[in-house]
mmCIF file of C-alpha atoms and ligand atoms in Angstrom:
data_model
loop_
_atom_site.group_PDB
_atom_site.id
_atom_site.type_symbol
_atom_site.label_atom_id
_atom_site.label_comp_id
_atom_site.label_asym_id
_atom_site.label_seq_id
_atom_site.Cartn_x
_atom_site.Cartn_y
_atom_site.Cartn_z
ATOM 1 C CA MET A 1 -31.423 -12.489 -25.373
ATOM 2 C CA ARG A 2 -30.652 -10.218 -22.449
ATOM 3 C CA ARG A 3 -28.138 -7.390 -22.281
ATOM 4 C CA THR A 4 -25.567 -7.769 -19.529
ATOM 5 C CA LYS A 5 -24.491 -4.493 -17.930
ATOM 6 C CA GLY A 6 -22.836 -5.547 -14.683
ATOM 7 C CA LEU A 7 -20.790 -8.457 -13.374
ATOM 8 C CA LEU A 8 -20.298 -10.377 -10.156
ATOM 9 C CA ILE A 9 -16.856 -11.949 -10.261
ATOM 10 C CA ASP A 10 -15.963 -14.809 -7.959
ATOM 11 C CA LEU A 11 -12.448 -14.524 -6.548
ATOM 12 C CA ASP A 12 -10.946 -17.965 -5.860
ATOM 13 C CA GLY A 13 -10.796 -20.126 -8.978
ATOM 14 C CA VAL A 14 -11.583 -17.188 -11.286
ATOM 15 C CA LEU A 15 -9.149 -14.348 -10.558
ATOM 16 C CA VAL A 16 -6.795 -16.050 -8.115
ATOM 17 C CA GLN A 17 -5.937 -19.473 -6.799
ATOM 18 C CA GLY A 18 -5.280 -20.765 -3.283
ATOM 19 C CA LYS A 19 -4.289 -19.276 0.054
ATOM 20 C CA GLU A 20 -1.554 -17.140 -1.494
ATOM 21 C CA MET A 21 -4.027 -15.543 -3.937
ATOM 22 C CA LYS A 22 -1.871 -16.322 -6.963
ATOM 23 C CA PRO A 23 -3.381 -14.544 -9.984
ATOM 24 C CA LEU A 24 -4.804 -16.890 -12.625
ATOM 25 C CA PRO A 25 -3.879 -16.310 -16.285
ATOM 26 C CA GLY A 26 -5.684 -13.308 -17.722
ATOM 27 C CA ALA A 27 -6.956 -11.987 -14.355
ATOM 28 C CA ARG A 28 -5.044 -8.680 -14.469
ATOM 29 C CA ASP A 29 -6.006 -8.045 -18.102
ATOM 30 C CA PHE A 30 -9.631 -8.921 -17.467
ATOM 31 C CA ILE A 31 -10.050 -6.386 -14.656
ATOM 32 C CA THR A 32 -8.230 -3.685 -16.651
ATOM 33 C CA PHE A 33 -10.441 -4.535 -19.635
ATOM 34 C CA LEU A 34 -13.629 -4.081 -17.541
ATOM 35 C CA ARG A 35 -12.388 -0.818 -16.053
ATOM 36 C CA ASP A 36 -11.505 0.547 -19.507
ATOM 37 C CA ARG A 37 -15.011 -0.290 -20.701
ATOM 38 C CA HIS A 38 -16.619 1.209 -17.572
ATOM 39 C CA MET A 39 -18.385 -2.081 -16.936
ATOM 40 C CA PRO A 40 -19.602 -2.093 -13.297
ATOM 41 C CA PHE A 41 -18.504 -5.150 -11.325
ATOM 42 C CA ARG A 42 -18.131 -6.487 -7.804
ATOM 43 C CA ILE A 43 -15.703 -9.148 -6.651
ATOM 44 C CA VAL A 44 -17.785 -11.552 -4.618
ATOM 45 C CA THR A 45 -15.958 -13.777 -2.181
ATOM 46 C CA ASN A 46 -16.692 -15.997 0.798
ATOM 47 C CA ASN A 47 -13.143 -15.426 2.073
ATOM 48 C CA SER A 48 -13.698 -15.582 5.817
ATOM 49 C CA THR A 49 -10.596 -13.737 6.985
ATOM 50 C CA GLY A 50 -10.062 -10.613 4.930
ATOM 51 C CA SER A 51 -11.920 -7.301 4.998
ATOM 52 C CA PRO A 52 -12.916 -5.827 1.623
ATOM 53 C CA ALA A 53 -10.080 -3.286 1.908
ATOM 54 C CA GLY A 54 -7.584 -5.966 2.983
ATOM 55 C CA ILE A 55 -8.486 -8.248 0.082
ATOM 56 C CA ALA A 56 -8.385 -5.351 -2.407
ATOM 57 C CA ARG A 57 -4.934 -4.401 -1.114
ATOM 58 C CA ARG A 58 -3.658 -7.962 -1.598
ATOM 59 C CA LEU A 59 -5.060 -8.039 -5.128
ATOM 60 C CA ARG A 60 -3.471 -4.707 -6.031
ATOM 61 C CA LYS A 61 -0.116 -6.008 -4.763
ATOM 62 C CA LYS A 62 -0.482 -8.849 -7.275
ATOM 63 C CA GLY A 63 -1.231 -6.425 -10.086
ATOM 64 C CA ILE A 64 -5.029 -6.856 -10.099
ATOM 65 C CA SER A 65 -6.128 -3.249 -10.072
ATOM 66 C CA VAL A 66 -9.306 -3.044 -7.972
ATOM 67 C CA SER A 67 -10.533 -0.385 -5.555
ATOM 68 C CA ASP A 68 -11.615 -1.279 -2.011
ATOM 69 C CA HIS A 69 -15.331 -0.787 -2.577
ATOM 70 C CA THR A 70 -15.462 -3.342 -5.433
ATOM 71 C CA VAL A 71 -14.794 -6.244 -3.033
ATOM 72 C CA ILE A 72 -17.650 -7.722 -1.010
ATOM 73 C CA SER A 73 -16.539 -10.133 1.707
ATOM 74 C CA PRO A 74 -18.257 -11.521 4.836
ATOM 75 C CA LEU A 75 -15.994 -9.476 7.111
ATOM 76 C CA GLY A 76 -17.437 -6.363 5.484
ATOM 77 C CA ILE A 77 -20.858 -7.395 6.844
ATOM 78 C CA CYS A 78 -20.238 -9.145 10.178
ATOM 79 C CA PRO A 79 -19.291 -6.213 12.495
ATOM 80 C CA GLN A 80 -22.448 -4.192 11.790
ATOM 81 C CA VAL A 81 -24.660 -7.240 12.354
ATOM 82 C CA PHE A 82 -22.922 -7.910 15.669
ATOM 83 C CA ARG A 83 -23.538 -4.296 16.713
ATOM 84 C CA ASP A 84 -27.191 -4.476 15.633
ATOM 85 C CA ARG A 85 -27.625 -7.600 17.742
ATOM 86 C CA SER A 86 -25.679 -6.322 20.752
ATOM 87 C CA VAL A 87 -22.969 -8.971 20.476
ATOM 88 C CA GLU A 88 -19.995 -7.962 22.612
ATOM 89 C CA LYS A 89 -18.219 -11.150 23.613
ATOM 90 C CA VAL A 90 -17.515 -13.641 20.873
ATOM 91 C CA PHE A 91 -15.830 -17.008 20.544
ATOM 92 C CA VAL A 92 -14.198 -17.289 17.126
ATOM 93 C CA MET A 93 -13.373 -20.529 15.332
ATOM 94 C CA GLY A 94 -11.100 -18.945 12.780
ATOM 95 C CA THR A 95 -7.712 -17.511 12.023
ATOM 96 C CA ARG A 96 -5.601 -15.126 14.119
ATOM 97 C CA GLU A 97 -6.148 -12.515 11.403
ATOM 98 C CA LEU A 98 -9.929 -12.720 11.800
ATOM 99 C CA LYS A 99 -9.715 -12.531 15.613
ATOM 100 C CA ASP A 100 -7.475 -9.470 15.372
ATOM 101 C CA ALA A 101 -9.856 -7.813 12.911
ATOM 102 C CA LEU A 102 -12.799 -8.312 15.289
ATOM 103 C CA SER A 103 -10.791 -7.066 18.273
ATOM 104 C CA ALA A 104 -9.896 -3.968 16.252
ATOM 105 C CA GLU A 105 -13.641 -3.444 15.668
ATOM 106 C CA GLY A 106 -14.104 -3.362 19.451
ATOM 107 C CA PHE A 107 -15.423 -6.866 20.141
ATOM 108 C CA HIS A 108 -14.147 -8.993 23.032
ATOM 109 C CA VAL A 109 -12.693 -12.085 21.421
ATOM 110 C CA ARG A 110 -12.737 -14.724 24.141
ATOM 111 C CA THR A 111 -11.437 -18.259 24.502
ATOM 112 C CA ASP A 112 -14.018 -19.482 27.068
ATOM 113 C CA PRO A 113 -17.701 -20.385 26.561
ATOM 114 C CA GLY A 114 -19.036 -17.291 28.396
ATOM 115 C CA VAL A 115 -19.886 -15.394 25.208
ATOM 116 C CA ASP A 116 -22.841 -13.822 23.375
ATOM 117 C CA ALA A 117 -21.920 -15.375 20.048
ATOM 118 C CA VAL A 118 -19.976 -18.176 18.402
ATOM 119 C CA LEU A 119 -18.547 -17.205 15.031
ATOM 120 C CA VAL A 120 -17.442 -19.984 12.684
ATOM 121 C CA ALA A 121 -14.978 -19.287 9.884
ATOM 122 C CA GLN A 122 -12.604 -21.249 7.730
ATOM 123 C CA ASP A 123 -9.874 -22.623 9.944
ATOM 124 C CA ARG A 124 -7.167 -25.121 9.090
ATOM 125 C CA THR A 125 -6.171 -25.497 12.754
ATOM 126 C CA LEU A 126 -9.601 -26.314 14.210
ATOM 127 C CA ASN A 127 -9.185 -28.462 17.329
ATOM 128 C CA PHE A 128 -11.106 -30.486 19.899
ATOM 129 C CA GLU A 129 -10.916 -27.787 22.621
ATOM 130 C CA GLU A 130 -12.493 -25.245 20.296
ATOM 131 C CA ILE A 131 -15.333 -27.576 19.348
ATOM 132 C CA LYS A 132 -16.043 -28.217 23.066
ATOM 133 C CA THR A 133 -16.039 -24.492 23.853
ATOM 134 C CA ALA A 134 -18.375 -23.699 20.955
ATOM 135 C CA ILE A 135 -20.915 -26.420 21.796
ATOM 136 C CA THR A 136 -20.923 -25.423 25.461
ATOM 137 C CA ALA A 137 -21.388 -21.733 24.611
ATOM 138 C CA LEU A 138 -24.366 -22.540 22.389
ATOM 139 C CA ARG A 139 -25.972 -25.179 24.516
ATOM 140 C CA GLU A 140 -25.309 -24.055 28.072
ATOM 141 C CA ASN A 141 -24.853 -20.294 27.739
ATOM 142 C CA GLY A 142 -27.396 -19.407 25.072
ATOM 143 C CA ALA A 143 -24.817 -17.947 22.690
ATOM 144 C CA ALA A 144 -26.018 -17.211 19.156
ATOM 145 C CA LEU A 145 -24.396 -18.988 16.203
ATOM 146 C CA PHE A 146 -23.018 -17.060 13.235
ATOM 147 C CA SER A 147 -20.916 -18.163 10.314
ATOM 148 C CA MET A 148 -18.753 -16.256 7.868
ATOM 149 C CA ASN A 149 -20.188 -18.316 5.010
ATOM 150 C CA ASP A 150 -22.195 -21.446 4.266
ATOM 151 C CA ASN A 151 -19.440 -23.407 2.512
ATOM 152 C CA LYS A 152 -19.779 -27.191 2.520
ATOM 153 C CA ALA A 153 -16.317 -28.430 1.645
ATOM 154 C CA ILE A 154 -13.119 -26.692 0.591
ATOM 155 C CA LEU A 155 -10.449 -28.021 -1.716
ATOM 156 C CA ASP A 156 -7.139 -27.565 0.067
ATOM 157 C CA ASP A 157 -3.837 -26.862 -1.673
ATOM 158 C CA ASP A 158 -2.848 -30.554 -1.295
ATOM 159 C CA GLY A 159 -5.886 -31.688 -3.307
ATOM 160 C CA LEU A 160 -7.834 -33.035 -0.286
ATOM 161 C CA LEU A 161 -11.148 -31.670 0.993
ATOM 162 C CA PHE A 162 -11.895 -30.264 4.439
ATOM 163 C CA ALA A 163 -15.174 -29.184 6.088
ATOM 164 C CA GLY A 164 -16.212 -25.619 5.284
ATOM 165 C CA ALA A 165 -17.705 -23.236 7.850
ATOM 166 C CA GLY A 166 -21.248 -24.265 6.870
ATOM 167 C CA ALA A 167 -20.453 -27.901 7.572
ATOM 168 C CA ILE A 168 -18.882 -27.103 10.957
ATOM 169 C CA CYS A 169 -22.033 -25.129 11.844
ATOM 170 C CA ARG A 170 -24.276 -28.109 11.023
ATOM 171 C CA MET A 171 -22.225 -30.218 13.423
ATOM 172 C CA LEU A 172 -22.534 -27.577 16.178
ATOM 173 C CA ILE A 173 -26.277 -27.171 15.565
ATOM 174 C CA TYR A 174 -26.787 -30.919 15.959
ATOM 175 C CA ALA A 175 -24.536 -31.261 18.995
ATOM 176 C CA ALA A 176 -25.966 -28.239 20.833
ATOM 177 C CA ASP A 177 -29.644 -28.747 19.934
ATOM 178 C CA TYR A 178 -29.548 -25.250 18.505
ATOM 179 C CA HIS A 179 -33.029 -24.283 17.329
ATOM 180 C CA ARG A 180 -32.567 -20.627 16.423
ATOM 181 C CA ARG A 181 -32.158 -19.399 12.858
ATOM 182 C CA PHE A 182 -28.667 -19.936 11.549
ATOM 183 C CA VAL A 183 -27.244 -16.664 10.199
ATOM 184 C CA HIS A 184 -24.280 -16.466 7.864
ATOM 185 C CA PHE A 185 -22.506 -13.534 6.235
ATOM 186 C CA GLY A 186 -21.540 -15.270 2.982
ATOM 187 C CA LYS A 187 -22.775 -15.545 -0.569
ATOM 188 C CA MET A 188 -26.467 -16.405 -1.017
ATOM 189 C CA GLY A 189 -27.172 -15.333 2.563
ATOM 190 C CA ASP A 190 -29.724 -12.501 2.844
ATOM 191 C CA LEU A 191 -27.223 -10.108 4.410
ATOM 192 C CA TYR A 192 -24.566 -10.654 1.758
ATOM 193 C CA ASN A 193 -26.921 -10.601 -1.213
ATOM 194 C CA ASN A 194 -28.779 -7.516 0.013
ATOM 195 C CA THR A 195 -25.471 -5.657 0.341
ATOM 196 C CA LEU A 196 -24.403 -6.805 -3.111
ATOM 197 C CA PHE A 197 -27.609 -5.956 -4.968
ATOM 198 C CA HIS A 198 -27.931 -2.669 -3.135
ATOM 199 C CA GLN A 199 -24.443 -1.660 -4.304
ATOM 200 C CA LEU A 200 -24.922 -2.810 -7.909
ATOM 201 C CA SER A 201 -28.278 -1.150 -8.188
ATOM 202 C CA MET A 202 -29.506 -2.539 -11.488
ATOM 203 C CA GLU A 203 -32.028 -5.174 -12.482
ATOM 204 C CA LYS A 204 -30.838 -8.681 -11.718
ATOM 205 C CA GLU A 205 -31.574 -9.636 -15.319
ATOM 206 C CA ALA A 206 -28.853 -7.180 -16.381
ATOM 207 C CA LEU A 207 -26.258 -8.905 -14.191
ATOM 208 C CA ALA A 208 -24.114 -11.970 -14.789
ATOM 209 C CA VAL A 209 -22.067 -13.997 -12.300
ATOM 210 C CA ILE A 210 -18.679 -15.406 -13.330
ATOM 211 C CA SER A 211 -17.643 -18.325 -11.162
ATOM 212 C CA ASP A 212 -15.937 -21.703 -10.916
ATOM 213 C CA ASP A 213 -18.624 -22.857 -8.457
ATOM 214 C CA LEU A 214 -21.510 -24.550 -10.270
ATOM 215 C CA TYR A 215 -23.682 -24.795 -7.174
ATOM 216 C CA THR A 216 -23.609 -21.841 -4.746
ATOM 217 C CA ASP A 217 -22.649 -19.257 -7.352
ATOM 218 C CA ILE A 218 -23.901 -20.355 -10.769
ATOM 219 C CA LYS A 219 -27.072 -22.180 -9.734
ATOM 220 C CA GLY A 220 -27.712 -19.917 -6.739
ATOM 221 C CA PHE A 221 -27.452 -16.627 -8.619
ATOM 222 C CA GLN A 222 -29.292 -18.046 -11.659
ATOM 223 C CA GLU A 223 -32.200 -18.720 -9.340
ATOM 224 C CA GLU A 224 -32.057 -15.001 -8.419
ATOM 225 C CA GLY A 225 -32.413 -14.128 -12.112
ATOM 226 C CA LEU A 226 -28.771 -13.575 -13.074
ATOM 227 C CA MET A 227 -26.930 -15.047 -16.044
ATOM 228 C CA GLY A 228 -24.425 -17.748 -14.967
ATOM 229 C CA ILE A 229 -21.000 -17.859 -16.609
ATOM 230 C CA PHE A 230 -19.004 -20.916 -15.632
ATOM 231 C CA LEU A 231 -15.201 -20.920 -15.772
ATOM 232 C CA THR A 232 -13.370 -24.238 -15.667
ATOM 233 C CA THR A 233 -10.234 -22.705 -14.104
ATOM 234 C CA GLY A 234 -11.221 -23.693 -10.547
ATOM 235 C CA LYS A 235 -12.761 -26.619 -8.748
ATOM 236 C CA TYR A 236 -15.124 -28.042 -11.386
ATOM 237 C CA ARG A 237 -14.704 -29.297 -14.953
ATOM 238 C CA LYS A 238 -17.069 -29.324 -17.923
ATOM 239 C CA THR A 239 -17.907 -32.940 -17.101
ATOM 240 C CA ASP A 240 -19.343 -31.766 -13.751
ATOM 241 C CA ILE A 241 -22.172 -29.910 -15.518
ATOM 242 C CA THR A 242 -25.447 -31.794 -14.979
ATOM 243 C CA GLU A 243 -29.150 -31.279 -15.623
ATOM 244 C CA GLU A 244 -29.266 -29.612 -12.228
ATOM 245 C CA THR A 245 -26.417 -27.163 -12.975
ATOM 246 C CA ARG A 246 -26.839 -25.526 -16.343
ATOM 247 C CA PRO A 247 -24.603 -22.475 -16.795
ATOM 248 C CA ASP A 248 -25.643 -20.066 -19.568
ATOM 249 C CA LEU A 249 -22.070 -19.802 -20.842
ATOM 250 C CA VAL A 250 -18.910 -21.849 -20.289
ATOM 251 C CA PHE A 251 -15.299 -20.730 -20.828
ATOM 252 C CA ASP A 252 -11.949 -22.395 -20.169
ATOM 253 C CA ARG A 253 -10.055 -19.122 -19.857
ATOM 254 C CA LEU A 254 -10.772 -15.514 -18.909
ATOM 255 C CA SER A 255 -9.263 -14.476 -22.269
ATOM 256 C CA GLU A 256 -12.038 -16.403 -24.046
ATOM 257 C CA LEU A 257 -14.660 -14.570 -22.007
ATOM 258 C CA MET A 258 -12.936 -11.289 -22.862
ATOM 259 C CA ASP A 259 -13.088 -12.143 -26.593
ATOM 260 C CA PHE A 260 -16.776 -12.928 -26.205
ATOM 261 C CA ILE A 261 -17.449 -9.526 -24.609
ATOM 262 C CA ARG A 262 -15.294 -7.755 -27.253
ATOM 263 C CA ARG A 263 -17.352 -9.351 -30.015
ATOM 264 C CA GLY A 264 -20.466 -7.820 -28.443
ATOM 265 C CA GLY A 265 -21.659 -11.003 -26.738
ATOM 266 C CA PHE A 266 -23.184 -9.038 -23.862
ATOM 267 C CA HIS A 267 -25.106 -6.704 -26.199
ATOM 268 C CA PRO A 268 -26.880 -8.862 -28.730
HETATM 269 MG MG1 MG B 301 -14.608 -19.898 -6.517
#
């Protein structure tokens, strides 16, 4: 049995729930518990709007005591990649908050197809005009396609599903005959994972991921060599576990996971 020395903690469905980032039961205690034990951790999120510092600030306001550098979000990665690739003008399919953040970083956020890049993010107000602009930018103007994450579908607060940024990108790729490599800044992407594993510089076998997502997070990080700890407080239930998705541990509450760690479960 391996010894777990560091944790990746998914945000939505583990520590908080929904757009308003409402803390889930036990979230505050769990983070305090890890800090008291000096257990290294990173909060790993595909949140496509907030910077690491912005997300950390929101969490602290809700009593979840994390410092800025413990949050890894796509917006913490995107600006440097744009600079490396000489992207100046960008068309953004995303929220006002994201557009403002990119403008503040010095990029020209445009509303016409004459851009260097199209950036897809989670957006509940996506419309026909935006889809037309994006396809035209990619197909006619040679813009490069980027995405904040590779999410397939998102469970909205009303219980219905909408297309995630990854799904929107697949539509654009098909419509625009886009043949270049699709780059995203989210979990399981090279850029995100390199940042994460560089920061938590320990062997992957000494790390565990805690998530409500059986596929991208549990299965994805298990394939990287991490232990997968599934929490049923988010989008999937125990009955969703299949042959294909086999978490190493399953808990219904963060308090149960805390008891497990207290009993020495990570140091057999
Ligand atoms: Mg989640």
